[in-house]
Amino acid sequence: MKRFALFLGIGGFCTLLQFLLLIVFVESQLMSEVYASAAGYALSSLVNYWANYHYTFKSTRSHKDTFPKFVVAVAIGLSTNTALFAAFLFIFENYLPLPWVEPYLVAQVLATGITVVLNFLVHKIWIYRNH
């Protein structure tokens, strides 16, 4: 349980970074919402790898062993996050308008909530197994 709490704390920080990047990319019109979500996820994943390697799982395995697995895990999480984000955004923009808040922020909150559980399981069972 302690590991999961630390994983959530680091994930929370990286999620804030992802949200910050999402907002900057969208509000500055550098990217559309879906691309901004994906870019924020990918960039914040680098911080996530470093922190989870050193603090959550205190891994002694070489980066040569863990980083390729992490890249696959990020691809799984990125795919999940992006698909969920796009689906929720579509729903909010077309069927359930949210006049009091930007729909892309609510879509990201929901996508993140689902993706974090999947990410923890992938990290625990596959990347940092036996730690």
mmCIF file with all atom_site columns, C-alpha atoms in Angstrom, residues 10-11 13-15 17-18 21 38-55 63 67-68 70-75 78 119 123 128:
data_model
loop_
_atom_site.group_PDB
_atom_site.id
_atom_site.type_symbol
_atom_site.label_atom_id
_atom_site.label_alt_id
_atom_site.label_comp_id
_atom_site.label_asym_id
_atom_site.label_entity_id
_atom_site.label_seq_id
_atom_site.pdbx_PDB_ins_code
_atom_site.Cartn_x
_atom_site.Cartn_y
_atom_site.Cartn_z
_atom_site.occupancy
_atom_site.B_iso_or_equiv
_atom_site.pdbx_formal_charge
_atom_site.auth_seq_id
_atom_site.auth_comp_id
_atom_site.auth_asym_id
_atom_site.auth_atom_id
_atom_site.pdbx_PDB_model_num
ATOM 1  C CA . ILE A 1 10  ? 4.705  10.851 -8.114  1.00 0.00 ? 10  ILE A CA 1
ATOM 2  C CA . GLY A 1 11  ? 1.939  10.214 -10.613 1.00 0.00 ? 11  GLY A CA 1
ATOM 3  C CA . PHE A 1 13  ? 3.039  15.463 -9.719  1.00 0.00 ? 13  PHE A CA 1
ATOM 4  C CA . CYS A 1 14  ? 3.510  14.135 -13.256 1.00 0.00 ? 14  CYS A CA 1
ATOM 5  C CA . THR A 1 15  ? -0.211 14.524 -13.879 1.00 0.00 ? 15  THR A CA 1
ATOM 6  C CA . LEU A 1 17  ? 2.860  18.550 -15.275 1.00 0.00 ? 17  LEU A CA 1
ATOM 7  C CA . GLN A 1 18  ? 0.783  16.840 -17.964 1.00 0.00 ? 18  GLN A CA 1
ATOM 8  C CA . LEU A 1 21  ? 1.460  21.171 -20.695 1.00 0.00 ? 21  LEU A CA 1
ATOM 9  C CA . ALA A 1 38  ? -0.785 13.008 -25.852 1.00 0.00 ? 38  ALA A CA 1
ATOM 10 C CA . ALA A 1 39  ? 2.241  15.327 -25.868 1.00 0.00 ? 39  ALA A CA 1
ATOM 11 C CA . GLY A 1 40  ? 1.773  16.226 -22.203 1.00 0.00 ? 40  GLY A CA 1
ATOM 12 C CA . TYR A 1 41  ? 1.484  12.555 -21.306 1.00 0.00 ? 41  TYR A CA 1
ATOM 13 C CA . ALA A 1 42  ? 4.613  11.599 -23.234 1.00 0.00 ? 42  ALA A CA 1
ATOM 14 C CA . LEU A 1 43  ? 6.741  14.431 -21.842 1.00 0.00 ? 43  LEU A CA 1
ATOM 15 C CA . SER A 1 44  ? 5.646  13.961 -18.224 1.00 0.00 ? 44  SER A CA 1
ATOM 16 C CA . SER A 1 45  ? 6.405  10.253 -18.545 1.00 0.00 ? 45  SER A CA 1
ATOM 17 C CA . LEU A 1 46  ? 10.146 10.935 -18.509 1.00 0.00 ? 46  LEU A CA 1
ATOM 18 C CA . VAL A 1 47  ? 9.909  12.526 -15.053 1.00 0.00 ? 47  VAL A CA 1
ATOM 19 C CA . ASN A 1 48  ? 7.637  9.675  -13.998 1.00 0.00 ? 48  ASN A CA 1
ATOM 20 C CA . TYR A 1 49  ? 10.186 7.043  -15.041 1.00 0.00 ? 49  TYR A CA 1
ATOM 21 C CA . TRP A 1 50  ? 13.028 8.641  -13.147 1.00 0.00 ? 50  TRP A CA 1
ATOM 22 C CA . ALA A 1 51  ? 11.038 9.163  -9.930  1.00 0.00 ? 51  ALA A CA 1
ATOM 23 C CA . ASN A 1 52  ? 9.422  5.733  -9.888  1.00 0.00 ? 52  ASN A CA 1
ATOM 24 C CA . TYR A 1 53  ? 12.709 4.015  -10.666 1.00 0.00 ? 53  TYR A CA 1
ATOM 25 C CA . HIS A 1 54  ? 14.472 5.721  -7.761  1.00 0.00 ? 54  HIS A CA 1
ATOM 26 C CA . TYR A 1 55  ? 11.728 6.234  -5.160  1.00 0.00 ? 55  TYR A CA 1
ATOM 27 C CA . HIS A 1 63  ? 18.083 1.095  -17.093 1.00 0.00 ? 63  HIS A CA 1
ATOM 28 C CA . PHE A 1 67  ? 13.650 1.555  -19.643 1.00 0.00 ? 67  PHE A CA 1
ATOM 29 C CA . PRO A 1 68  ? 12.588 -0.503 -22.697 1.00 0.00 ? 68  PRO A CA 1
ATOM 30 C CA . PHE A 1 70  ? 8.858  1.462  -19.431 1.00 0.00 ? 70  PHE A CA 1
ATOM 31 C CA . VAL A 1 71  ? 8.667  2.671  -23.042 1.00 0.00 ? 71  VAL A CA 1
ATOM 32 C CA . VAL A 1 72  ? 6.200  -0.133 -23.795 1.00 0.00 ? 72  VAL A CA 1
ATOM 33 C CA . ALA A 1 73  ? 4.248  0.739  -20.636 1.00 0.00 ? 73  ALA A CA 1
ATOM 34 C CA . VAL A 1 74  ? 4.158  4.402  -21.695 1.00 0.00 ? 74  VAL A CA 1
ATOM 35 C CA . ALA A 1 75  ? 2.899  3.339  -25.116 1.00 0.00 ? 75  ALA A CA 1
ATOM 36 C CA . LEU A 1 78  ? -0.469 6.818  -23.847 1.00 0.00 ? 78  LEU A CA 1
ATOM 37 C CA . ASN A 1 119 ? -0.268 2.093  -15.258 1.00 0.00 ? 119 ASN A CA 1
ATOM 38 C CA . HIS A 1 123 ? 4.663  -1.084 -13.486 1.00 0.00 ? 123 HIS A CA 1
ATOM 39 C CA . TYR A 1 128 ? 9.628  -3.503 -11.481 1.00 0.00 ? 128 TYR A CA 1
#
